[in-house]
Short mmCIF file of C-alpha atoms and ligand atoms in Angstrom, two decimals:
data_model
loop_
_atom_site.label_atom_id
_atom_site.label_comp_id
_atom_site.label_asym_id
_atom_site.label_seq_id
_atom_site.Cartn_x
_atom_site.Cartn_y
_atom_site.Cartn_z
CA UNK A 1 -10.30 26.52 -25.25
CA UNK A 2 -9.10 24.22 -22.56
CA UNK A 3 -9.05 25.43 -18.83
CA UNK A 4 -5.38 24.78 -16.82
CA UNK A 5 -4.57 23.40 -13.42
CA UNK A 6 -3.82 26.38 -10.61
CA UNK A 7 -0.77 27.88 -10.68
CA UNK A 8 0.69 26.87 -6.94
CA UNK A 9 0.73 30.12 -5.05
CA UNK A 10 4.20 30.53 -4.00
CA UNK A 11 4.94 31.65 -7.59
CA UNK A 12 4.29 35.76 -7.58
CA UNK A 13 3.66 36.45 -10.74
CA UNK A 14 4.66 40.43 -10.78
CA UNK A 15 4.11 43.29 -13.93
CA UNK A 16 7.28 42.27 -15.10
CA UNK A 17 6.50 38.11 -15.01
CA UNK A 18 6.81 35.31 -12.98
CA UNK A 19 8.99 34.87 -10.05
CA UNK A 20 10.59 31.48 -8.35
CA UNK A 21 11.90 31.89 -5.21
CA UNK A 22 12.08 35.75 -5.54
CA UNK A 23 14.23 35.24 -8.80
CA UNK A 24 13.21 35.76 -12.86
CA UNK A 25 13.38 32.52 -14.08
CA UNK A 26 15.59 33.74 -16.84
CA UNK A 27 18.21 34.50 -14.24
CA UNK A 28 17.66 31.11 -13.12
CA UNK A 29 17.73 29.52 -16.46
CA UNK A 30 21.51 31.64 -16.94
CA UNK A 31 22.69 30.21 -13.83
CA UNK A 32 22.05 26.23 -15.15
CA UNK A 33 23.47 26.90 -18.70
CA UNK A 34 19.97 26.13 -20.29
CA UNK A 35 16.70 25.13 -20.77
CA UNK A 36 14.74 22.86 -20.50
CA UNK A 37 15.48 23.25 -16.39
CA UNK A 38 13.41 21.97 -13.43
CA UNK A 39 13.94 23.71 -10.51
CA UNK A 40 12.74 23.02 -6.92
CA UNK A 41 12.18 25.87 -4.38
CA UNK A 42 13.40 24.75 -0.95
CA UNK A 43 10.90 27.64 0.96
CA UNK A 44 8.01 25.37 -0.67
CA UNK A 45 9.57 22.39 0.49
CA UNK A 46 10.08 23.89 3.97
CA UNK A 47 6.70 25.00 4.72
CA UNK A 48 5.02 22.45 2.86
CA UNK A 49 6.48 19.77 5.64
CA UNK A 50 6.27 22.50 8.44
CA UNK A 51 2.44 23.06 7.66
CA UNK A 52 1.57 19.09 7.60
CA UNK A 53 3.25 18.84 10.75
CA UNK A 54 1.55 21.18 12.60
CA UNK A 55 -1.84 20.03 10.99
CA UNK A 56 -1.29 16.18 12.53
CA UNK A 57 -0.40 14.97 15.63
CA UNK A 58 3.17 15.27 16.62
CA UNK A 59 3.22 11.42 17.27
CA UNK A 60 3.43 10.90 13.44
CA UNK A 61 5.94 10.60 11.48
CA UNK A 62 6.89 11.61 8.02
CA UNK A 63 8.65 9.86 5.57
CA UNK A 64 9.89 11.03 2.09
CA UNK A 65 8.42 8.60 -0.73
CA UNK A 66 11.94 8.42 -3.10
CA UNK A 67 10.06 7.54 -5.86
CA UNK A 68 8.95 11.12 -6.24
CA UNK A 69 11.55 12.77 -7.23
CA UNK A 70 14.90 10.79 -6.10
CA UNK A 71 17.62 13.84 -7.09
CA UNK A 72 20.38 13.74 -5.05
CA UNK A 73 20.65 17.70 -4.08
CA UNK A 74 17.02 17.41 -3.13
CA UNK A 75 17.16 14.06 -1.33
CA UNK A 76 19.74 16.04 0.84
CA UNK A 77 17.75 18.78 1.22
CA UNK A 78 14.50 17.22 2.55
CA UNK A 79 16.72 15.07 4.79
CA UNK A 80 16.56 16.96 7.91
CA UNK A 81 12.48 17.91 7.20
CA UNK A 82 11.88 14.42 7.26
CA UNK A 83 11.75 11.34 9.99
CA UNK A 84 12.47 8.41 7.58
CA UNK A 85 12.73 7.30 3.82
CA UNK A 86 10.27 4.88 1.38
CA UNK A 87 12.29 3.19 -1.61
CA UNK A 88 10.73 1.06 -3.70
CA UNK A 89 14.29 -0.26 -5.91
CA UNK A 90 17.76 -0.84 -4.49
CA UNK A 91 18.57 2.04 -7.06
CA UNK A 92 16.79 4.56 -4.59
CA UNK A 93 18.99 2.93 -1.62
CA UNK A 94 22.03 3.47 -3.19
CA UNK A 95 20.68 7.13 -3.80
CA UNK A 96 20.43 8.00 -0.14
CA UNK A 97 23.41 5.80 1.09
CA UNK A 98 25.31 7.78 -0.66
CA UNK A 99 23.33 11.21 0.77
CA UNK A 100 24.86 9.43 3.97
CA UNK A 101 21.07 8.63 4.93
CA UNK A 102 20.72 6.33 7.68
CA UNK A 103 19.11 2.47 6.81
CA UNK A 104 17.62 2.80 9.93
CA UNK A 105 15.43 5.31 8.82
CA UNK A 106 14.25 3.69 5.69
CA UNK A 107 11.60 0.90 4.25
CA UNK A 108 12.09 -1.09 1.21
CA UNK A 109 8.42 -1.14 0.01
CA UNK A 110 7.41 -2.74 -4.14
CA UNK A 111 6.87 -5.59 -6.13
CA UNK A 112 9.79 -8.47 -7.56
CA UNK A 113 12.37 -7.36 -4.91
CA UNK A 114 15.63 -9.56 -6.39
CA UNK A 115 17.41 -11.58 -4.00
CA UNK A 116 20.51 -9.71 -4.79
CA UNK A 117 18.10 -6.29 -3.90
CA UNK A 118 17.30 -8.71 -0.57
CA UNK A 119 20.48 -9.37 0.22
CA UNK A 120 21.50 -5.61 0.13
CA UNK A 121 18.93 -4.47 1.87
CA UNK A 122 18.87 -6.82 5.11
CA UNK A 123 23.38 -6.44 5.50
CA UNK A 124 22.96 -2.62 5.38
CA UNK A 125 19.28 -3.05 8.26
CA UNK A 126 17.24 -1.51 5.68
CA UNK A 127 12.93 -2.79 6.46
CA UNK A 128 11.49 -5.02 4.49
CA UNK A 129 7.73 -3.99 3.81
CA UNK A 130 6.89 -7.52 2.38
CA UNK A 131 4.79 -7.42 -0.95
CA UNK A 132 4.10 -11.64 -0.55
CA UNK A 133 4.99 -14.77 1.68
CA UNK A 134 7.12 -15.69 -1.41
CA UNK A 135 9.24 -12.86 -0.91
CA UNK A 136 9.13 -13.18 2.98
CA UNK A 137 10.32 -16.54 2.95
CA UNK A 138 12.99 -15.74 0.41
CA UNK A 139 14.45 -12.76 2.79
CA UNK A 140 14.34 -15.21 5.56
CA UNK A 141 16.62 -17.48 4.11
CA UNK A 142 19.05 -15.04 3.06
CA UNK A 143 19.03 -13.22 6.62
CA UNK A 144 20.10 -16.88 7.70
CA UNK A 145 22.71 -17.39 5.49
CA UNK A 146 24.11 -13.86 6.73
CA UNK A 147 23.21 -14.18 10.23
CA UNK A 148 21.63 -11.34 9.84
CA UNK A 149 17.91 -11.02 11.14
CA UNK A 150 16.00 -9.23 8.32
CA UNK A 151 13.98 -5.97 9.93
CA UNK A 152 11.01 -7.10 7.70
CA UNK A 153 7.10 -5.46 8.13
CA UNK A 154 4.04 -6.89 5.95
CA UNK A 155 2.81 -4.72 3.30
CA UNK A 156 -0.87 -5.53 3.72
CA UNK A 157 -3.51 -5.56 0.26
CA UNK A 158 -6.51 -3.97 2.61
CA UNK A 159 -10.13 -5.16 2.23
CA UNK A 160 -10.99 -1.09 1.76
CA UNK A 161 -9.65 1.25 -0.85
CA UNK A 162 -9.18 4.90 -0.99
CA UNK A 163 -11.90 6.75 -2.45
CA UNK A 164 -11.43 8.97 -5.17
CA UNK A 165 -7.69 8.38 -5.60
CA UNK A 166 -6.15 9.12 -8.44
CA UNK A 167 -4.55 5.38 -8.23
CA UNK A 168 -5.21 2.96 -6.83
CA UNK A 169 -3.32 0.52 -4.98
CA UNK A 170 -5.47 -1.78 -2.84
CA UNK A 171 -8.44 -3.14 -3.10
CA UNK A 172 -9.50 -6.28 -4.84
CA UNK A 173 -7.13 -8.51 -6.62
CA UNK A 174 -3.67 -6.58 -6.73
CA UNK A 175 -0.15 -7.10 -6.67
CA UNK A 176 0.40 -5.07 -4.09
CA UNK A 177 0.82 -6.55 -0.57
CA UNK A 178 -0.61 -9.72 0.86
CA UNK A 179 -3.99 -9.98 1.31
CA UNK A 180 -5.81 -8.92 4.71
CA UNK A 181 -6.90 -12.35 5.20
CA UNK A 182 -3.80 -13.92 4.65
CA UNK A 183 -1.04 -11.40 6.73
CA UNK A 184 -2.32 -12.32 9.62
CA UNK A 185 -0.98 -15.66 9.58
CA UNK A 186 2.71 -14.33 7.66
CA UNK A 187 3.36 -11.83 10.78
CA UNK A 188 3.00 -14.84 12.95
CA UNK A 189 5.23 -16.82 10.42
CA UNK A 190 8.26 -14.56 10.04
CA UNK A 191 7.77 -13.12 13.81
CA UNK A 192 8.29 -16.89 14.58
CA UNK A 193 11.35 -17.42 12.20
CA UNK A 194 13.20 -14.35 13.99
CA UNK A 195 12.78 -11.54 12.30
CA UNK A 196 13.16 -7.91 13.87
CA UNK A 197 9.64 -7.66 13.63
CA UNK A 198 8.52 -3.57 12.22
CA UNK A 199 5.08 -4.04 11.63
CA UNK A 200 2.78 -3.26 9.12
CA UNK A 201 2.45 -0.58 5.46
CA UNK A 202 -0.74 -0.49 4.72
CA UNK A 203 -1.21 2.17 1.58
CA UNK A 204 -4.27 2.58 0.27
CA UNK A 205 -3.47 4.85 -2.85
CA UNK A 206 -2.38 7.64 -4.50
CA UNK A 207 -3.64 11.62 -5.57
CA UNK A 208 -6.40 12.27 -3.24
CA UNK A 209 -8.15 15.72 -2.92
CA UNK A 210 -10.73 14.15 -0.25
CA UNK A 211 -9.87 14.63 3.11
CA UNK A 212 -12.40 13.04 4.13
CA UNK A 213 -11.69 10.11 1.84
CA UNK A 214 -8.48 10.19 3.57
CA UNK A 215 -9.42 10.32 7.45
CA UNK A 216 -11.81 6.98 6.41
CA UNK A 217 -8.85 5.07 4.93
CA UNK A 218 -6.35 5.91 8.28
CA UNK A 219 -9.69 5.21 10.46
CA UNK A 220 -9.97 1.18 8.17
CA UNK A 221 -6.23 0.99 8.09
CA UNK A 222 -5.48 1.51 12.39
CA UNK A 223 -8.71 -0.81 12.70
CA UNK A 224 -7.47 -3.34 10.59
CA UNK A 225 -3.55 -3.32 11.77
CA UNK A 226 -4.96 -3.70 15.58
CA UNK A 227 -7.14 -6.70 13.75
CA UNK A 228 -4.37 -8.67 12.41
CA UNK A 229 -1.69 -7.85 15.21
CA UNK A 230 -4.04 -9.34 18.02
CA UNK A 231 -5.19 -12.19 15.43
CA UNK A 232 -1.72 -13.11 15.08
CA UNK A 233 -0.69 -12.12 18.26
CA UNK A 234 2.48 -10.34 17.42
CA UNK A 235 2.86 -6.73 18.73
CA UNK A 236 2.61 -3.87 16.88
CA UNK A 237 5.90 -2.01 16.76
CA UNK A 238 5.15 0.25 13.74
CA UNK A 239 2.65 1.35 11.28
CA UNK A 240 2.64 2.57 7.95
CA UNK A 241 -0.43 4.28 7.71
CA UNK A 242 0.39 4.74 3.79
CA UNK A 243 -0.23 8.62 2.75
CA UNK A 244 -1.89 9.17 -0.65
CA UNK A 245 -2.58 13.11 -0.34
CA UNK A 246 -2.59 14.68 -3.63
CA UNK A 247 -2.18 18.17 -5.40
CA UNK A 248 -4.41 19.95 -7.24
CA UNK A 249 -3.18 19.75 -10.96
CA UNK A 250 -6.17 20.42 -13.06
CA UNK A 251 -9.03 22.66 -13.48
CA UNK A 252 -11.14 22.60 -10.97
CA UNK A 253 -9.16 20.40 -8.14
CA UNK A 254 -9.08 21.79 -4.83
CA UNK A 255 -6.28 21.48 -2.41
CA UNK A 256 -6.45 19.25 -0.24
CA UNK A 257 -8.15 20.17 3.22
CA UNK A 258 -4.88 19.79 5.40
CA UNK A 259 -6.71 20.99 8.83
CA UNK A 260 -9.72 18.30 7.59
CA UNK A 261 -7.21 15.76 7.48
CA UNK A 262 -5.03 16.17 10.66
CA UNK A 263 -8.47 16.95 12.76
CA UNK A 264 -9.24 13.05 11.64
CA UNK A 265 -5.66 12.03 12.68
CA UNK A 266 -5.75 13.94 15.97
CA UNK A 267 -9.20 11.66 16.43
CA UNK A 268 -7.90 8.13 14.70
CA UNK A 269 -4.53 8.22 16.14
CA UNK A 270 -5.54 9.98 19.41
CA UNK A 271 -2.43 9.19 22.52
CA UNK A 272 -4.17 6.43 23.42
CA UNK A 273 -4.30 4.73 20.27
CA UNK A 274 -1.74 2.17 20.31
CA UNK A 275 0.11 3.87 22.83
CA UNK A 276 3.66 2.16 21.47
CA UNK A 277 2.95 2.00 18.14
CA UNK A 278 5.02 4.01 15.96
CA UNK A 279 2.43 5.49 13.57
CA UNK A 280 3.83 6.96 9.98
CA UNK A 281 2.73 8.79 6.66
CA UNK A 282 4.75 8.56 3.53
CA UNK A 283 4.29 11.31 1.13
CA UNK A 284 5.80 11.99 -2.31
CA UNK A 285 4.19 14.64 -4.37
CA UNK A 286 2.78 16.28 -1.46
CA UNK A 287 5.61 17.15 -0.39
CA UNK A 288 7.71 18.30 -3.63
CA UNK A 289 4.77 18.36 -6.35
CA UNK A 290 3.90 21.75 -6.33
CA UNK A 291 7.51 23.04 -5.27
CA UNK A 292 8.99 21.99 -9.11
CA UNK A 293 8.51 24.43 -11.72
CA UNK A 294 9.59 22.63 -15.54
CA UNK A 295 10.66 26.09 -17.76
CA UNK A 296 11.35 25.25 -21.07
CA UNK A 297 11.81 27.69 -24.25
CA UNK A 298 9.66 28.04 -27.48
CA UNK A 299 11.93 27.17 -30.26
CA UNK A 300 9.35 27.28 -33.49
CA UNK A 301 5.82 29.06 -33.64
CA UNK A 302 3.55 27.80 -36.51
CA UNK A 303 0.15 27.48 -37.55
CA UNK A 304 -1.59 24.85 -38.80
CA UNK A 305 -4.89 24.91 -40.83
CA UNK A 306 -5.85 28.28 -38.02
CA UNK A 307 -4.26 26.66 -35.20
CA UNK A 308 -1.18 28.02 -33.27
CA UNK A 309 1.42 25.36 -32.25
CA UNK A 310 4.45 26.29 -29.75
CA UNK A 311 6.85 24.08 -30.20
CA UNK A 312 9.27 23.94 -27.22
CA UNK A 313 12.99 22.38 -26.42
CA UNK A 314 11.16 20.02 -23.39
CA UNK A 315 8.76 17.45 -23.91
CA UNK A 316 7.62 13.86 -22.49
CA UNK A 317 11.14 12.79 -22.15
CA UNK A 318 11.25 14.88 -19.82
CA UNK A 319 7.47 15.54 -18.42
CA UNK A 320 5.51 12.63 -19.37
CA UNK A 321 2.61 13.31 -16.54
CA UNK A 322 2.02 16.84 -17.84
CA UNK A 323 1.61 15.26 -21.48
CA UNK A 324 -0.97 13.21 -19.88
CA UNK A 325 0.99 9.73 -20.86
CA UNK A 326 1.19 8.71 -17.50
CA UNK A 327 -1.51 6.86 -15.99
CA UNK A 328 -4.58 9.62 -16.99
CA UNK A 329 -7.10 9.07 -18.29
CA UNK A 330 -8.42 11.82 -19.92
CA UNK A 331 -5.83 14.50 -21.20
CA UNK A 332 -5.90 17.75 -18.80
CA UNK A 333 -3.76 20.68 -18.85
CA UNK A 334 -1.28 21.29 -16.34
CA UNK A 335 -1.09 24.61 -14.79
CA UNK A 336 1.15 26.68 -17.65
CA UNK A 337 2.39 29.92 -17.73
CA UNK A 338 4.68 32.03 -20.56
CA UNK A 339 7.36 33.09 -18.18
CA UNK A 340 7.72 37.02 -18.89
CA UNK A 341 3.78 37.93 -19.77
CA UNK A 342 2.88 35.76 -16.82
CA UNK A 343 -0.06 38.46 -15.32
CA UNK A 344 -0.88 39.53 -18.75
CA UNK A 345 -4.26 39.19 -20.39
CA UNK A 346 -4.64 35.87 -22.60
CA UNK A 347 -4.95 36.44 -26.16
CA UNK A 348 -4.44 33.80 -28.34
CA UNK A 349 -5.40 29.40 -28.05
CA UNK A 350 -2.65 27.91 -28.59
CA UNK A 351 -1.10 24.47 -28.02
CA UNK A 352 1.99 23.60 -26.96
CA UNK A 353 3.76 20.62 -28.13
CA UNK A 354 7.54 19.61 -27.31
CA UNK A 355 10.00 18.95 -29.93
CA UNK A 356 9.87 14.69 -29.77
CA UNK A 357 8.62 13.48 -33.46
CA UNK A 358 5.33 11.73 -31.83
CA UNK A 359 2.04 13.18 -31.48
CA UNK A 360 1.62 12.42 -28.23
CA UNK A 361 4.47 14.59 -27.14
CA UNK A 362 1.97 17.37 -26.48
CA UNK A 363 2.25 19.33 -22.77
CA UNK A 364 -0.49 21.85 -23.29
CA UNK A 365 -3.58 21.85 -25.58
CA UNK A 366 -6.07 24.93 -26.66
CA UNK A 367 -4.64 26.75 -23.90
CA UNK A 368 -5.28 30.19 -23.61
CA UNK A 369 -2.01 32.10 -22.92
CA UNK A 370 -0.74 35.69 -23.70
CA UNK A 371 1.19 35.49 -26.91
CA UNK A 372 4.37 33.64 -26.98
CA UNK A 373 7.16 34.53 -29.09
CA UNK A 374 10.25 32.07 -30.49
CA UNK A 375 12.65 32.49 -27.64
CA UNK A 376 9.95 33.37 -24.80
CA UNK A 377 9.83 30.73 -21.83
CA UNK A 378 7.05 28.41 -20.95
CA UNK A 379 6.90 27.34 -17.07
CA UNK A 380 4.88 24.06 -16.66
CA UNK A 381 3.86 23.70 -13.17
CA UNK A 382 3.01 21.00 -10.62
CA UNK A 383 6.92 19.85 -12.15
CA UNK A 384 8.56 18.46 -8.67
CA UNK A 385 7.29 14.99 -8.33
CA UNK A 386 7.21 12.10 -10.96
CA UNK A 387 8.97 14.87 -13.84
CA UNK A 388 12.44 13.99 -14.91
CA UNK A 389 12.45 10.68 -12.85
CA UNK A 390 8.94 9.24 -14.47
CA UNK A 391 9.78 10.30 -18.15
CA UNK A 392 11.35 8.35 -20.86
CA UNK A 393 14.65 10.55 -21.19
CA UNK A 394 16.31 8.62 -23.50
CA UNK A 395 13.16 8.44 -25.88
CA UNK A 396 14.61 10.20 -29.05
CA UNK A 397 18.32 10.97 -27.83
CA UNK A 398 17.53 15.02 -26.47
CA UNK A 399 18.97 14.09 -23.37
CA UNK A 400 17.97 14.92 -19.64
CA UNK A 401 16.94 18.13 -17.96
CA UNK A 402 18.83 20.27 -16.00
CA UNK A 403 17.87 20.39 -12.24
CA UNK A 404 18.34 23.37 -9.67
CA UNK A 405 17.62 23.97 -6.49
CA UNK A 406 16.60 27.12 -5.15
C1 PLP B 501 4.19 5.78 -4.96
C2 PLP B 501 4.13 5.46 -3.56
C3 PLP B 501 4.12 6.49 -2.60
C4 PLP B 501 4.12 7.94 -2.97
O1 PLP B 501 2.94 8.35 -3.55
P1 PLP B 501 2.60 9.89 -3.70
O2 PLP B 501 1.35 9.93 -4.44
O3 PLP B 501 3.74 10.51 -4.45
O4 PLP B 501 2.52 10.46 -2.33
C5 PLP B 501 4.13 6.14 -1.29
N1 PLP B 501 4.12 4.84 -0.91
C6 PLP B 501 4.11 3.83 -1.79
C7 PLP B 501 4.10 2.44 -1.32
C8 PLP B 501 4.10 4.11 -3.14
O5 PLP B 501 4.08 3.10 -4.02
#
């Protein structure tokens, strides 16, 4: 037997099964057509972002990392809950242009930005975090030829990391950012060639449980932005402080310490810490991880020389991080739950595999669940960031997901 992540606790799971949002997920699962079905409870959205912001200090601001979970209903939804957007594609632009979302609110963060991606992004005033002088200079010369001054920050490679994350982004040799010792020298470059100077992004990484991992990391990152704005003697309009805080998804992981974390902030980024600096956190699956519940429906039940196999209509296509294809190292269950037996006693192992002909389409292994019957629903948790948008949907022609809001 395998132990499973912790069900999020905004899911009441009552004698008669699991609830979302106060509904049966069957009800919900009527109301899309079918399974498989993600759906994303707004009330975990909403107090998610209203317990973060009364954790830090009201001088920081939250943006919305796109690359999360980019759906359109939901990028509308978290609009008003948040101060500003992080894209990293022109794809995730067009996403919230069309959501009506203001370019003023939004950075352009990510490796291998096109010039035609450029070129977009400095006509509609979208910020540039810059990933390399390469692509500085090149965004330069295309604000020129549209007489446009590029809003353009430096996305800085720090000399630190962030402990413990779950990836990292900074640190040593990476292709992330320019390096400390060299962005110094680019603020003062495109400051001089007229930008509309923002600032620096400094993000350390990803998935962190340690709060006091994180405090250290926003302690190195306002210590080394105040380093290289006086070194190149540029001011210091803004500050991506980067975000990194993670969910717990696996046996064993604690949630994050939130009041740990904003008691560091209300010391690192104190009022009179760069007094006009705007300082900001960018947060994904914080912010929608835990919200999205992935329901999908057994479809075969077999055994195989004594084990039990679920077979379900969902898969990697479709959850690729619960399968543990994306970026884990060692396979881990995801919090699962069948749907209707949900406070019921466990008594079988089973594993649960989704219906793509590979073995690694696998979301559940030697899990220990009530029974499950042909027909029954499976809920996979922790389904609201990096789900539909980080899975190979087209891999074997099933198709996409259905997506709800609730
Ligand atoms: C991926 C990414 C994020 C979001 O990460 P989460 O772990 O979802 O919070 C934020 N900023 C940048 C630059 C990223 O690449």
């Amino acid at each position: 037997m395998k132990p499973t992540g912790p069900i999020p606790g905004h899911y009441a799971s009552t004698d008669n099964g699991l609830r979302i949002a106060g509904a049966t997920p069957s009800s919900l699962v009527e109301q899309a057509g079918a399974t498989p079905l993600f759906v994303y409870d707004r009330a975990a959205i909403t107090d998610r972002i209203a317990a973060l912001r009364s954790a830090i200090p009201s001088r920081i601001e939250v943006n919305y990392a796109v690359k999360a979970n980019p759906w359109p209903d939901l990028l509308e939804f978290i609009e008003p809950l948040v101060d500003g957007f992080d894209i990293a594609s022109i794809g995730e632009w067009a996403l919230l242009d069309e959501a009506g979302i203001d370019a003023a609110r939004t950075s352009f963060a990510g490796p291998g930005k096109r010039d035609e991606e450029l070129e977009i992004a400095i006509a509609a005033g979208v910020t540039l975090n810059c990933e390399s002088a390469g692509e500085a200079g090149r965004a330069l010369a295309i604000g020129e030829r549209l007489d446009t001054a590029p809003k353009m920050a430096i996305r800085v490679n720090p000399d630190f990391e962030l402990r413990g994350s779950g990836m990292k982004m900074s640190g040593g040799a990476k292709v992330f950012g320019v390096d400390a010792d060299k962005a110094a020298a680019l603020a003062r470059r495109v400051v001089d060639a007229g930008c509309e100077w923002q600032g620096f992004h400094i993000f350390a990484g990803s998935q962190s449980l340690d709060a006091g991992a994180i405090a250290e990391a926003q302690r190195n990152t306002i210590a080394l932005a105040s380093r290289l704005a006086d070194e190149a003697g540029v001011p210091l309009p803004k500050l991506n402080l980067g975000g990194g805080f993670g969910i717990p998804y696996f046996a064993g992981d604690e949630p994050l310490d939130l009041e740990a974390v904003g008691e560091g902030l209300h010391e690192t980024a104190a009022v009179d810490v760069l007094p006009d600096t705007r300082l900001v956190l960018e947060l994904g699956r914080y912010l929608v991880g835990e919200a999205g519940v992935y329901l999908t429906r057994v479809v075969d039940r077999k055994e195989s020389q004594g084990e039990t196999f679920l077979v379900v209509d969902g898969g990697l296509h479709h959850q690729l991080a619960a399968s543990g294809n994306f970026g884990a190292v060692v396979k881990r269950n995801y919090p699962v739950a069948v749907v209707e037996r949900s406070s019921d006693a466990p008594e079988e192992v089973v594993h649960i595999c989704g219906c793509l002909c590979t073995p690694l389409d696998r979301l559940a292994t030697q899990v220990e669940l009530p029974r499950a019957e042909v027909g029954d629903l499976i809920a996979i948790f922790c389904a609201g960031a990096y789900g539909a948008t980080a899975s190979p949907m087209h891999f074997l022609g099933h198709g996409p997901a259905r997506e709800m809001l609730v």
